[in-house]
Amino acid sequence: MTAPHTYITTTIPYVNARPHIGHALEFVQADVLARFRRQRGDRVRFQAGTDDNSLKNVLAAQEAGESVREFVDRNAEAFVALGPALSLTVDDVIRTSRDARHRPGVERFWRACAAAGDLYRKRYEGLYCTGCEQFYSPAELPAGRCPEHGTEPQRVAEENWFFRLSRYGDRLRAAITDGELRIEPAGRRNEVLAFIDGGLEDFSVSRPAARAGGWGIPVPGDPGQVIYVWFDALCNYVTALGYGTGDDAYQQWWAGAGRRVHLLGKGVLRFHAVYWPAMLLSSGQPLPTDIVVHDYLTAGGRKISKSSGSAADPAALAAEYGTDAVRWWLLREVPRVGDADFTVERMTARADDELANGLGNLVNRVIAMIGQYRDGRVPGAAAVPAGGADLAAACGQASERAGAALAEFDFREATAAVWAIADEANRFINRVRPWDLARAERGGDITAGRRLDGVLSALFGACVELGADLEPFLPDAAARITRQCTPRDGRLPDPAPVFRRLGATRLSRPVRVPEGSGTGE
Ligand SMILES: [Zn+2]
C-alpha cells in the first residue's frame, strides 16, 4: 500500500514588486501543512511559483525603465529566496514565463476546453482594472472605482475569446455542497455559493496580443490573441506536474492524488473557487479537494501593497529577528477569519514572551537541572510523578489536538495545542520545585531523590515531545531543542540558549509601511 499523496499549492504571485509579509503568511501556512502531513507518513508535494505573464508586470517594468525579462527575473528571484529565509520545504517552483513545462500545458488545457465546445470569439466592451487584470460590471464598482485598488477602470472594447462559464453553475454548486470541493472557512464557501446563485456569465479568456505588449502565451491557432493571464496562471497547478509534457507527476499528484489543496487570499477566491474548477470540469480533470482562504494582513494598521513599497519584507525580518519569530507570529496571531495587523513590536513581544521566556527558558532549565542534579544523565522513566497529570495530558494530547486543528486549517489552535506543553511544564516546575527536592536529597532524603527522578524524567519527556511536535511550525527551533535532548555517550550536552531575546534588537533598516492601497495578493 502506498502512502496517501497530498498536493499542496500556494498562489503564484505577480512579480511586479518584491514580496511582503502577506506572502509569507500563505507560504508558512502551506509549509506547516506540508511538514505535518510528511511527519505523519504522507507523501507530499509543496508547489509554489511566480506569475510572470501579467500585464501588470509589463507596466511595472516600463515604469522602472527596465526590460520586462530582467525586471520579472529579479523580482521572481526575491520570491524564490523566501524559501530558505523562512525554512520552507518547497518541493518545486514553476515560473510561468520561462518554465518549459508551462506553455505546452496551457496550450493543451486550452485545446481541451475548445474541444469541449467551451471557447468562442465575441466582441466585448467592458470596464477593465489592470491592477486586478479583470473586467468588472458597473454594479461591482462602488462610486465607479475598483474595490481592490480604488482606481477608475479603463473602458476597453475588443474582440476576445470567451469561456462558457455559464454552463457550469449547477455542477459547481453540487461539487461544493456535497463536499467534493471543500472551501474553508465556511464564510468563504457561502460567498462562492452566493456568487454562483447570482448566475454565472461567460468570461473573456484572451486579450489582443498588441495590448499585452506581446508578453504572454499566444492562443493556439490565433496568434493575434494571447491567453488571459488568469487562465494562464491558474493552469500552473497542473502544468507544474507536467500536464502538457506527459510527466508521471501529473497522475501521481493531480489525477491520482488523495488531496489537492490550494491556499489563497480572499481577493482571488472567485478565480480559484469558480473559474478554475469550471476550467477543470471543461477539460475533463478532477477538481481540487480543498480551497483554503486566508484574509489579509495590514502593517501598522495600513493595507499592505507590494506595488507601493517594500512593506515588512519577510526575508529582511527573518534575517534580523530569526525565522522562528516570523513564523511564530504568523501562526500564533493571525486568526482563521478576519484581518491581522503586523508590527515588528508585536512580533518581537510574542517571540520574547512565548519563545525566549516560555519555551527556551523551559528547555534551558530542564537541561541545566539534569546536568546539575544527575550529571547530564536522564533518569529512567518512572510513573507520572505526583502533580504531573496536567503535563502528561498536554504531552499526550498535543499531537492529536494539533492534527485536528490543522484538519480545519486552524493554525492558531494547532500552535496552542503544542504551546500547552511548555505552559504546563513551566507550571509543573514552579509547583514541584525540583531544587527543593534536590536539597532534600542532598540531606539524605531518599524519597525526595526518587521524586526528583520522576520529575526530571517527566520534564525531559516534555522537551522531547516539544522537539517533535514543533517541527511543522518552528523547524529550526525544533531541531535545536532535539539537539539539546540528544545524549552523547549517555550524557546530555551543556545547556545552550534555544532562542535569543529580541526586545533589544532594532532593525538596521526601518521596516517601511507603504502608502496607498494595492491588491494585497
Ligand atoms: Zn483593481
mmCIF file of N, CA, C and O in Angstrom, residues 67 118 187 197 215 273 278 297-298 340 368 386 418 479 493:
data_model
loop_
_atom_site.group_PDB
_atom_site.id
_atom_site.type_symbol
_atom_site.label_atom_id
_atom_site.label_comp_id
_atom_site.label_asym_id
_atom_site.label_seq_id
_atom_site.Cartn_x
_atom_site.Cartn_y
_atom_site.Cartn_z
ATOM 1 N N SER A 67 13.863 46.261 -19.012
ATOM 2 C CA SER A 67 13.262 45.255 -19.886
ATOM 3 C C SER A 67 12.389 44.358 -19.022
ATOM 4 O O SER A 67 12.679 44.124 -17.840
ATOM 5 N N ASP A 118 -16.294 24.887 -25.239
ATOM 6 C CA ASP A 118 -16.448 25.936 -24.236
ATOM 7 C C ASP A 118 -15.734 27.241 -24.571
ATOM 8 O O ASP A 118 -15.737 28.165 -23.760
ATOM 9 N N GLY A 187 -17.517 30.872 5.750
ATOM 10 C CA GLY A 187 -17.970 32.159 5.215
ATOM 11 C C GLY A 187 -17.569 32.320 3.753
ATOM 12 O O GLY A 187 -18.319 32.877 2.940
ATOM 13 N N ASP A 197 -25.056 31.354 -7.320
ATOM 14 C CA ASP A 197 -26.517 31.510 -7.361
ATOM 15 C C ASP A 197 -26.935 32.799 -8.061
ATOM 16 O O ASP A 197 -28.053 32.898 -8.580
ATOM 17 N N TRP A 215 3.610 40.100 -24.577
ATOM 18 C CA TRP A 215 4.001 39.290 -23.413
ATOM 19 C C TRP A 215 2.886 38.308 -23.119
ATOM 20 O O TRP A 215 1.726 38.695 -23.007
ATOM 21 N N ALA A 273 -12.173 29.364 -6.936
ATOM 22 C CA ALA A 273 -13.296 28.530 -6.497
ATOM 23 C C ALA A 273 -14.414 28.473 -7.534
ATOM 24 O O ALA A 273 -15.352 27.697 -7.384
ATOM 25 N N ALA A 278 -14.314 25.290 -12.967
ATOM 26 C CA ALA A 278 -15.062 25.171 -14.226
ATOM 27 C C ALA A 278 -14.119 24.802 -15.369
ATOM 28 O O ALA A 278 -14.451 23.964 -16.218
ATOM 29 N N LEU A 297 -3.296 40.689 5.749
ATOM 30 C CA LEU A 297 -2.563 41.337 6.827
ATOM 31 C C LEU A 297 -2.499 42.832 6.528
ATOM 32 O O LEU A 297 -2.434 43.232 5.371
ATOM 33 N N THR A 298 -2.518 43.607 7.593
ATOM 34 C CA THR A 298 -2.152 45.009 7.447
ATOM 35 C C THR A 298 -0.805 45.180 8.151
ATOM 36 O O THR A 298 -0.390 44.324 8.920
ATOM 37 N N ALA A 340 -5.370 40.672 10.252
ATOM 38 C CA ALA A 340 -4.478 40.844 11.401
ATOM 39 C C ALA A 340 -3.476 41.940 11.064
ATOM 40 O O ALA A 340 -3.118 42.125 9.908
ATOM 41 N N ALA A 368 19.646 22.093 32.212
ATOM 42 C CA ALA A 368 20.571 22.520 33.271
ATOM 43 C C ALA A 368 20.351 21.705 34.547
ATOM 44 O O ALA A 368 21.323 21.290 35.203
ATOM 45 N N ALA A 386 3.737 12.767 41.079
ATOM 46 C CA ALA A 386 2.631 13.473 41.715
ATOM 47 C C ALA A 386 2.563 14.905 41.197
ATOM 48 O O ALA A 386 3.596 15.573 41.067
ATOM 49 N N VAL A 418 0.369 22.740 20.952
ATOM 50 C CA VAL A 418 1.780 22.444 21.221
ATOM 51 C C VAL A 418 2.293 23.340 22.349
ATOM 52 O O VAL A 418 3.020 22.902 23.246
ATOM 53 N N ALA A 479 14.683 21.677 15.831
ATOM 54 C CA ALA A 479 15.972 20.992 15.664
ATOM 55 C C ALA A 479 16.907 21.330 16.818
ATOM 56 O O ALA A 479 17.635 20.462 17.324
ATOM 57 N N PRO A 493 24.098 17.316 26.293
ATOM 58 C CA PRO A 493 25.043 18.428 26.117
ATOM 59 C C PRO A 493 24.809 19.520 27.161
ATOM 60 O O PRO A 493 23.768 19.539 27.810
#
